[in-house]
């Protein structure tokens, strides 16, 4: 007898019926940049279709996310002024906390409001933490600032704080600080496997990064997966409610390993460079934008990510409507 698996591929209705992986707007989180000192949205040239937003326009984006049925929004702040300790990321009147407050007031619990809990956008040296006398990132001193930042973000309205700095012990310190302030309900999404990736390039423009050098002493080596598993295990043991792999597309093996091992939901971030590559190739007519974006996101979901952060989120909601 001839095996004929093509029977189940003979038309779109059959293919849809037996599809093993489905993409839904509720799986997606839209990353959004909010900039201080601008009066109208400002395009990010290396990320076609993405803008830095004002406090007013980010609220409108959040409302669009609700209407589109997205799962969440992740906010990043872009301050006018920076300093050595990233104090603007902790201040109640800092751009990120103002944006969190405005968005949460607008959407309530209709959309999961997430905050990037990292200092790199706010430091004048561009690193994810404070520096010691030798110019190295001081892990434990940085964690104390992360704890203050997470509490400030939670009080501003974040449902989820997302420590992305890859400091050892960051989840435990943040969880302890939140609980001590009566914020036990706030979710911690740990960037557990965040690689020192070249695919972050356009993001540096998006947040007007001041970084000189690189972050290879704290972000992970792209050659490794065993240490990712160790990082994931540690973050879950420290109290992470969800864990993330970043980037996503070039690290689907890591996403799959995380999904196989983790006892909490796994998220993956389709980062700026992954987004911009698709946009750039589509602009040249080399690939179909919609088909390629949907395929890339379906692949991330198939690898095991329950939640996907992507700049295509609103587009996908329109395409799937």
Coordinates of N, CA and C in Angstrom, one line a residue, residues 62-264:
X62 N -2.1 51.5 22.6 CA -2.6 50.6 23.6 C -4.1 50.3 23.3
X63 N -4.9 51.3 23.0 CA -6.3 51.1 22.7 C -6.5 50.2 21.5
X64 N -5.6 50.5 20.5 CA -5.6 49.7 19.3 C -5.3 48.2 19.6
X65 N -4.4 48.0 20.5 CA -4.0 46.6 20.9 C -5.2 45.9 21.5
X66 N -6.0 46.6 22.3 CA -7.2 46.1 22.9 C -8.2 45.7 21.8
X67 N -8.4 46.6 21.0 CA -9.4 46.4 19.9 C -9.0 45.3 19.0
X68 N -7.7 45.1 18.8 CA -7.2 44.0 17.9 C -7.2 42.6 18.6
X69 N -7.4 42.6 19.9 CA -7.4 41.4 20.7 C -6.0 40.9 21.0
X70 N -5.0 41.7 21.0 CA -3.6 41.3 21.4 C -3.6 40.9 22.9
X71 N -2.5 40.1 23.2 CA -2.3 39.7 24.5 C -1.8 40.7 25.4
X72 N -0.8 41.6 24.9 CA -0.2 42.5 25.8 C 0.6 43.6 25.0
X73 N 1.1 44.5 25.8 CA 2.0 45.6 25.3 C 3.2 45.7 26.2
X74 N 4.4 45.8 25.6 CA 5.6 45.9 26.4 C 6.2 47.3 26.2
X75 N 6.3 48.1 27.2 CA 6.8 49.5 27.1 C 8.2 49.6 27.4
X76 N 8.9 50.4 26.5 CA 10.3 50.8 26.7 C 10.4 52.3 26.7
X77 N 11.1 52.9 27.6 CA 11.2 54.3 27.8 C 12.5 54.9 27.1
X78 N 12.4 56.1 26.5 CA 13.5 56.7 25.8 C 13.6 58.1 26.4
X79 N 14.5 58.3 27.4 CA 14.5 59.6 28.1 C 15.4 60.6 27.4
X80 N 15.1 61.9 27.7 CA 15.9 63.0 27.2 C 17.3 63.1 27.9
X81 N 17.3 62.8 29.2 CA 18.5 62.9 29.9 C 18.9 61.6 30.6
X82 N 20.2 61.3 30.6 CA 20.7 60.0 31.2 C 21.8 60.4 32.2
X83 N 22.0 59.4 33.1 CA 23.1 59.5 34.1 C 23.7 58.2 34.3
X84 N 24.7 58.2 35.2 CA 25.5 56.9 35.4 C 24.7 55.8 36.1
X85 N 23.7 56.2 36.8 CA 22.9 55.1 37.5 C 21.5 54.8 36.9
X86 N 21.2 55.5 35.8 CA 19.9 55.3 35.2 C 18.7 55.7 36.0
X87 N 18.9 56.8 36.8 CA 17.9 57.2 37.7 C 16.5 57.5 37.1
X88 N 16.5 57.9 35.8 CA 15.3 58.2 35.2 C 14.4 57.0 35.0
X89 N 15.0 55.8 35.1 CA 14.2 54.6 35.0 C 13.4 54.3 36.3
X90 N 13.8 54.9 37.4 CA 13.2 54.6 38.7 C 12.3 55.7 39.1
X91 N 12.6 56.9 38.7 CA 11.8 58.1 39.1 C 10.3 58.0 38.7
X92 N 9.4 58.4 39.6 CA 8.0 58.3 39.3 C 7.6 59.2 38.1
X93 N 8.3 60.3 37.9 CA 8.0 61.1 36.7 C 8.9 60.8 35.5
X94 N 9.6 59.7 35.6 CA 10.4 59.3 34.4 C 9.5 58.8 33.3
X95 N 9.9 58.9 32.1 CA 9.1 58.7 30.9 C 8.4 57.3 30.9
X96 N 9.2 56.3 31.3 CA 8.6 54.9 31.3 C 7.5 54.8 32.3
X97 N 7.7 55.3 33.5 CA 6.6 55.2 34.5 C 5.4 56.1 34.2
X98 N 5.7 57.2 33.6 CA 4.5 58.0 33.2 C 3.7 57.3 32.1
X99 N 4.4 56.6 31.2 CA 3.7 55.9 30.1 C 3.0 54.7 30.7
X100 N 3.6 54.0 31.6 CA 2.9 52.8 32.2 C 1.6 53.3 32.9
X101 N 1.7 54.4 33.6 CA 0.5 54.9 34.3 C -0.6 55.3 33.3
X102 N -0.2 56.0 32.2 CA -1.2 56.5 31.2 C -1.8 55.3 30.5
X103 N -1.0 54.3 30.2 CA -1.6 53.1 29.5 C -2.5 52.3 30.4
X104 N -2.0 52.1 31.6 CA -2.9 51.3 32.5 C -4.2 52.0 32.8
X105 N -4.1 53.3 33.0 CA -5.4 54.1 33.2 C -6.3 53.9 32.0
X106 N -5.8 53.8 30.8 CA -6.6 53.7 29.6 C -7.2 52.4 29.4
X107 N -6.4 51.3 29.6 CA -6.8 50.0 29.3 C -7.2 49.1 30.4
X108 N -6.9 49.5 31.6 CA -7.3 48.7 32.8 C -6.7 47.3 32.7
X109 N -7.6 46.3 32.9 CA -7.2 44.9 32.8 C -7.5 44.3 31.4
X110 N -7.9 45.1 30.4 CA -8.2 44.6 29.1 C -7.0 44.2 28.3
X111 N -5.8 44.6 28.7 CA -4.6 44.3 28.0 C -3.5 44.1 29.1
X112 N -2.6 43.1 28.9 CA -1.6 42.9 29.9 C -0.5 44.0 29.6
X113 N -0.3 44.8 30.6 CA 0.7 45.9 30.5 C 2.0 45.5 31.1
X114 N 3.1 45.4 30.2 CA 4.4 44.9 30.6 C 5.4 46.1 30.6
X115 N 6.4 46.0 31.5 CA 7.4 47.0 31.6 C 8.8 46.3 31.4
X116 N 9.6 46.9 30.6 CA 11.0 46.5 30.5 C 11.7 47.0 31.7
X117 N 12.3 46.1 32.5 CA 12.9 46.4 33.7 C 14.4 46.3 33.6
X118 N 15.0 47.4 33.0 CA 16.4 47.4 32.7 C 16.9 48.9 32.6
X119 N 18.1 49.1 32.9 CA 18.6 50.5 33.0 C 19.3 51.0 31.7
X120 N 19.5 50.1 30.7 CA 20.3 50.5 29.6 C 19.8 51.7 28.9
X121 N 18.5 51.9 28.7 CA 18.0 53.1 28.1 C 18.3 54.4 28.9
X122 N 18.5 54.2 30.2 CA 18.6 55.4 31.1 C 20.0 55.7 31.5
X123 N 21.0 54.9 31.2 CA 22.4 55.1 31.7 C 23.1 55.9 30.6
X124 N 24.0 56.8 31.0 CA 24.8 57.5 30.0 C 25.9 56.7 29.3
X125 N 26.2 55.5 29.9 CA 27.2 54.6 29.3 C 26.6 53.5 28.5
X126 N 25.2 53.4 28.7 CA 24.5 52.4 27.8 C 24.5 51.0 28.3
X127 N 25.1 50.7 29.5 CA 25.1 49.4 30.0 C 23.8 49.1 30.8
X128 N 23.5 47.8 31.0 CA 22.3 47.4 31.7 C 22.4 47.6 33.2
X129 N 23.5 48.1 33.7 CA 23.6 48.3 35.2 C 24.6 49.4 35.5
X130 N 24.9 49.5 36.8 CA 25.9 50.5 37.2 C 27.3 49.9 37.1
X131 N 28.3 50.8 36.9 CA 29.6 50.3 36.7 C 30.5 50.5 38.0
X132 N 31.4 49.6 38.2 CA 32.3 49.7 39.4 C 33.5 50.6 39.0
X133 N 34.5 50.7 39.9 CA 35.6 51.5 39.6 C 36.5 51.1 38.4
X134 N 36.4 49.8 38.1 CA 37.1 49.3 36.9 C 36.3 49.4 35.6
X135 N 35.1 49.9 35.7 CA 34.3 50.1 34.5 C 33.5 48.8 34.2
X136 N 33.5 47.9 35.1 CA 32.7 46.6 34.9 C 31.3 46.8 35.5
X137 N 30.3 46.1 34.9 CA 29.0 46.1 35.5 C 29.0 45.4 36.8
X138 N 28.5 46.2 37.8 CA 28.5 45.7 39.2 C 27.1 44.9 39.4
X139 N 27.2 43.6 39.4 CA 26.0 42.8 39.4 C 25.1 43.1 40.6
X140 N 25.6 43.0 41.8 CA 24.8 43.1 43.0 C 24.3 44.5 43.2
X141 N 25.1 45.6 42.9 CA 24.6 46.9 43.0 C 23.5 47.2 42.0
X142 N 23.6 46.6 40.8 CA 22.6 46.7 39.8 C 21.3 46.1 40.2
X143 N 21.4 44.9 40.9 CA 20.2 44.3 41.3 C 19.4 45.1 42.3
X144 N 20.1 45.9 43.2 CA 19.4 46.7 44.1 C 18.6 47.8 43.4
X145 N 19.1 48.3 42.3 CA 18.4 49.3 41.5 C 17.3 48.7 40.7
X146 N 17.5 47.4 40.2 CA 16.4 46.7 39.5 C 15.2 46.5 40.5
X147 N 15.5 46.3 41.7 CA 14.4 46.1 42.7 C 13.6 47.4 42.9
X148 N 14.3 48.5 43.0 CA 13.6 49.8 43.1 C 12.8 50.1 41.8
X149 N 13.4 49.7 40.6 CA 12.7 50.0 39.4 C 11.5 49.2 39.2
X150 N 11.6 47.9 39.6 CA 10.4 47.0 39.5 C 9.2 47.5 40.4
X151 N 9.6 47.9 41.6 CA 8.5 48.4 42.5 C 7.9 49.7 41.9
X152 N 8.7 50.6 41.4 CA 8.2 51.8 40.8 C 7.3 51.5 39.6
X153 N 7.7 50.5 38.8 CA 6.9 50.1 37.6 C 5.6 49.5 38.0
X154 N 5.6 48.7 39.0 CA 4.4 48.0 39.5 C 3.4 49.1 40.1
X155 N 4.0 50.0 40.8 CA 3.1 51.1 41.4 C 2.5 52.0 40.3
X156 N 3.3 52.1 39.2 CA 2.8 52.9 38.0 C 1.7 52.1 37.2
X157 N 1.5 50.8 37.5 CA 0.5 50.1 36.8 C 0.8 48.9 36.0
X158 N 2.1 48.5 36.0 CA 2.5 47.4 35.2 C 1.9 46.1 35.8
X159 N 1.3 45.3 35.0 CA 0.9 43.9 35.4 C 2.1 43.0 35.5
X160 N 3.1 43.3 34.6 CA 4.2 42.4 34.5 C 5.5 43.3 34.5
X161 N 6.5 42.9 35.3 CA 7.8 43.5 35.2 C 8.7 42.5 34.5
X162 N 9.6 43.0 33.6 CA 10.4 42.0 32.8 C 11.9 42.4 32.9
X163 N 12.6 41.8 33.9 CA 14.0 42.1 34.0 C 14.8 41.5 32.9
X164 N 15.5 42.3 32.1 CA 16.2 41.9 30.9 C 17.7 42.1 31.0
X165 N 18.2 42.4 32.1 CA 19.6 42.8 32.2 C 20.6 41.6 32.3
X166 N 20.1 40.4 32.6 CA 20.9 39.2 32.7 C 21.9 39.3 33.9
X167 N 21.5 40.0 35.0 CA 22.3 40.0 36.2 C 22.0 38.7 37.0
X168 N 23.0 38.1 37.5 CA 22.8 36.9 38.4 C 22.0 37.3 39.6
X169 N 20.9 36.5 39.9 CA 20.1 36.7 41.0 C 19.0 37.8 40.9
X170 N 18.9 38.4 39.7 CA 18.0 39.5 39.5 C 16.5 39.2 39.9
X171 N 16.1 38.0 39.5 CA 14.7 37.6 39.7 C 14.4 37.5 41.2
X172 N 15.3 36.9 42.0 CA 15.1 36.7 43.4 C 15.0 38.1 44.1
X173 N 15.9 39.0 43.7 CA 15.9 40.3 44.4 C 14.6 41.1 44.0
X174 N 14.2 41.0 42.8 CA 13.0 41.7 42.4 C 11.7 41.1 43.1
X175 N 11.7 39.8 43.1 CA 10.5 39.1 43.7 C 10.4 39.5 45.2
X176 N 11.5 39.5 45.9 CA 11.6 39.8 47.3 C 11.1 41.3 47.5
X177 N 11.6 42.2 46.7 CA 11.2 43.6 46.8 C 9.7 43.8 46.6
X178 N 9.2 43.2 45.5 CA 7.8 43.3 45.2 C 6.9 42.8 46.4
X179 N 7.3 41.6 46.9 CA 6.5 41.0 47.9 C 6.6 41.9 49.2
X180 N 7.7 42.5 49.5 CA 7.9 43.3 50.7 C 7.0 44.6 50.6
X181 N 6.7 45.0 49.4 CA 5.9 46.2 49.2 C 4.4 45.9 49.0
X182 N 4.0 44.6 49.3 CA 2.6 44.2 49.1 C 2.2 44.1 47.7
X183 N 3.2 43.8 46.8 CA 2.9 43.7 45.3 C 3.1 42.3 44.9
X184 N 2.5 41.3 45.7 CA 2.7 39.9 45.4 C 2.0 39.5 44.1
X185 N 1.0 40.4 43.7 CA 0.2 40.0 42.5 C 1.0 40.3 41.2
X186 N 2.0 41.1 41.2 CA 2.8 41.5 40.0 C 3.6 40.3 39.5
X187 N 3.4 40.1 38.2 CA 4.1 39.0 37.5 C 5.5 39.4 37.1
X188 N 6.4 38.4 37.3 CA 7.8 38.6 36.8 C 8.0 37.7 35.6
X189 N 8.3 38.4 34.5 CA 8.7 37.7 33.2 C 10.2 37.9 33.1
X190 N 10.9 36.8 33.3 CA 12.4 36.9 33.3 C 12.9 36.6 31.9
X191 N 13.8 37.6 31.5 CA 14.6 37.3 30.3 C 15.7 36.3 30.7
X192 N 15.3 35.1 30.6 CA 16.2 34.0 31.2 C 17.3 33.7 30.3
X193 N 17.1 33.6 29.0 CA 18.1 33.3 28.0 C 18.1 34.4 27.0
X194 N 18.9 35.4 27.3 CA 19.1 36.6 26.4 C 20.5 36.6 25.9
X195 N 20.6 36.5 24.6 CA 22.0 36.4 24.0 C 22.6 37.7 23.6
X196 N 23.9 37.8 23.6 CA 24.6 38.9 23.1 C 24.6 38.9 21.5
X197 N 23.5 39.4 21.0 CA 23.1 39.1 19.6 C 23.3 40.4 18.7
X198 N 23.8 40.1 17.5 CA 23.9 41.1 16.5 C 22.6 41.6 16.0
X199 N 21.5 40.8 16.2 CA 20.2 41.1 15.7 C 19.5 42.2 16.5
X200 N 20.2 42.7 17.6 CA 19.6 43.8 18.4 C 19.9 45.1 17.7
X201 N 20.6 45.2 16.6 CA 21.1 46.4 16.1 C 20.1 47.5 15.9
X202 N 19.0 47.3 15.2 CA 18.0 48.4 15.1 C 17.4 48.9 16.4
X203 N 17.4 48.1 17.4 CA 16.9 48.5 18.7 C 17.7 49.6 19.3
X204 N 19.0 49.6 19.0 CA 19.9 50.6 19.6 C 19.4 52.0 19.1
X205 N 19.0 52.1 17.8 CA 18.4 53.4 17.3 C 17.1 53.7 18.0
X206 N 16.3 52.6 18.2 CA 14.9 52.8 18.8 C 15.0 53.5 20.1
X207 N 16.0 53.1 20.9 CA 16.1 53.6 22.3 C 17.2 54.6 22.4
X208 N 17.8 55.0 21.3 CA 18.9 56.0 21.3 C 20.0 55.6 22.3
X209 N 20.5 54.4 22.1 CA 21.5 53.8 23.0 C 22.8 54.6 23.1
X210 N 23.3 54.7 24.3 CA 24.6 55.3 24.5 C 25.8 54.3 24.6
X211 N 25.5 53.0 24.3 CA 26.4 52.0 24.6 C 27.7 52.1 23.8
X212 N 28.8 52.0 24.5 CA 30.2 51.9 23.9 C 30.7 50.5 24.3
X213 N 31.1 49.7 23.3 CA 31.6 48.4 23.6 C 30.4 47.4 23.4
X214 N 30.4 46.4 24.3 CA 29.3 45.3 24.1 C 28.9 44.8 25.5
X215 N 28.0 43.9 25.5 CA 27.4 43.4 26.7 C 27.7 41.9 26.9
X216 N 28.8 41.4 26.4 CA 29.1 40.0 26.4 C 29.5 39.5 27.7
X217 N 29.8 40.3 28.7 CA 30.1 39.8 30.0 C 28.9 39.4 30.8
X218 N 27.7 39.8 30.3 CA 26.5 39.4 31.1 C 25.4 38.8 30.2
X219 N 25.3 39.2 28.9 CA 24.4 38.5 28.0 C 25.1 37.2 27.5
X220 N 24.4 36.3 27.0 CA 24.9 34.9 26.8 C 25.6 34.8 25.5
X221 N 26.5 33.9 25.4 CA 27.3 33.5 24.2 C 26.4 32.8 23.2
X222 N 26.2 33.3 22.0 CA 25.4 32.6 21.0 C 25.8 31.2 20.7
X223 N 27.0 30.8 21.1 CA 27.4 29.4 20.8 C 26.8 28.4 21.8
X224 N 26.2 28.9 22.9 CA 25.9 28.0 24.0 C 24.4 27.8 24.2
X225 N 24.0 26.6 24.6 CA 22.6 26.3 25.0 C 22.6 25.7 26.5
X226 N 23.6 25.0 26.9 CA 23.6 24.5 28.2 C 23.4 25.6 29.3
X227 N 24.1 26.7 29.1 CA 24.0 27.7 30.1 C 22.6 28.4 30.1
X228 N 22.0 28.3 28.9 CA 20.6 28.8 28.8 C 19.7 28.0 29.7
X229 N 19.8 26.7 29.7 CA 19.0 25.8 30.5 C 19.3 26.1 32.0
X230 N 20.6 26.3 32.3 CA 20.9 26.6 33.7 C 20.3 28.0 34.1
X231 N 20.3 29.0 33.2 CA 19.7 30.3 33.6 C 18.2 30.1 33.7
X232 N 17.6 29.4 32.9 CA 16.1 29.2 33.0 C 15.8 28.5 34.3
X233 N 16.5 27.4 34.7 CA 16.3 26.7 35.9 C 16.5 27.7 37.1
X234 N 17.5 28.5 37.1 CA 17.8 29.4 38.2 C 16.7 30.4 38.3
X235 N 16.2 31.0 37.2 CA 15.2 32.0 37.2 C 13.9 31.5 37.8
X236 N 13.5 30.3 37.4 CA 12.3 29.6 37.9 C 12.4 29.4 39.4
X237 N 13.6 28.9 39.8 CA 13.8 28.6 41.2 C 13.7 29.9 42.0
X238 N 14.1 31.1 41.4 CA 14.1 32.3 42.1 C 12.7 33.0 42.1
X239 N 11.8 32.4 41.4 CA 10.4 32.9 41.4 C 9.8 33.5 40.2
X240 N 10.5 33.3 39.0 CA 10.0 33.8 37.8 C 8.6 33.1 37.5
X241 N 7.7 33.9 37.0 CA 6.4 33.4 36.7 C 6.3 33.0 35.2
X242 N 7.2 33.6 34.4 CA 7.4 33.3 33.0 C 8.8 33.5 32.7
X243 N 9.3 32.8 31.6 CA 10.7 33.0 31.2 C 10.7 33.3 29.7
X244 N 11.7 34.0 29.3 CA 11.8 34.4 27.9 C 13.1 34.0 27.2
X245 N 13.1 33.7 25.9 CA 14.2 33.5 25.1 C 14.3 34.7 24.1
X246 N 15.5 35.3 24.0 CA 15.7 36.5 23.1 C 17.1 36.5 22.5
X247 N 17.2 36.5 21.2 CA 16.2 36.6 20.1 C 15.4 35.2 20.0
X248 N 14.5 35.2 19.0 CA 13.7 34.0 18.8 C 14.1 33.2 17.6
X249 N 14.1 33.9 16.4 CA 14.2 33.1 15.2 C 15.5 32.3 15.0
X250 N 16.6 32.9 15.4 CA 17.9 32.2 15.3 C 18.1 31.3 16.5
X251 N 17.2 31.2 17.4 CA 17.4 30.5 18.7 C 16.2 29.6 18.9
X252 N 15.6 29.0 17.9 CA 14.4 28.2 18.0 C 14.8 26.9 18.8
X253 N 16.0 26.4 18.7 CA 16.4 25.3 19.5 C 16.4 25.6 21.0
X254 N 16.7 26.8 21.3 CA 16.7 27.2 22.7 C 15.2 27.4 23.2
X255 N 14.4 27.9 22.3 CA 13.0 28.0 22.6 C 12.4 26.6 22.9
X256 N 12.7 25.7 22.0 CA 12.2 24.3 22.2 C 12.7 23.7 23.5
X257 N 14.0 23.9 23.8 CA 14.5 23.3 25.0 C 13.9 23.9 26.2
X258 N 13.6 25.2 26.2 CA 13.0 25.9 27.3 C 11.6 25.4 27.5
X259 N 10.8 25.2 26.4 CA 9.4 24.7 26.5 C 9.4 23.3 27.0
X260 N 10.4 22.5 26.6 CA 10.4 21.1 27.1 C 10.7 21.0 28.6
X261 N 11.5 22.0 29.1 CA 12.0 21.9 30.5 C 11.2 22.7 31.5
X262 N 10.7 23.9 31.0 CA 10.2 24.8 32.0 C 8.8 24.4 32.5
X263 N 8.6 24.7 33.8 CA 7.3 24.5 34.4 C 6.5 25.7 34.4
X264 N 6.9 26.8 33.7 CA 6.2 28.0 33.6 C 6.0 28.4 32.1

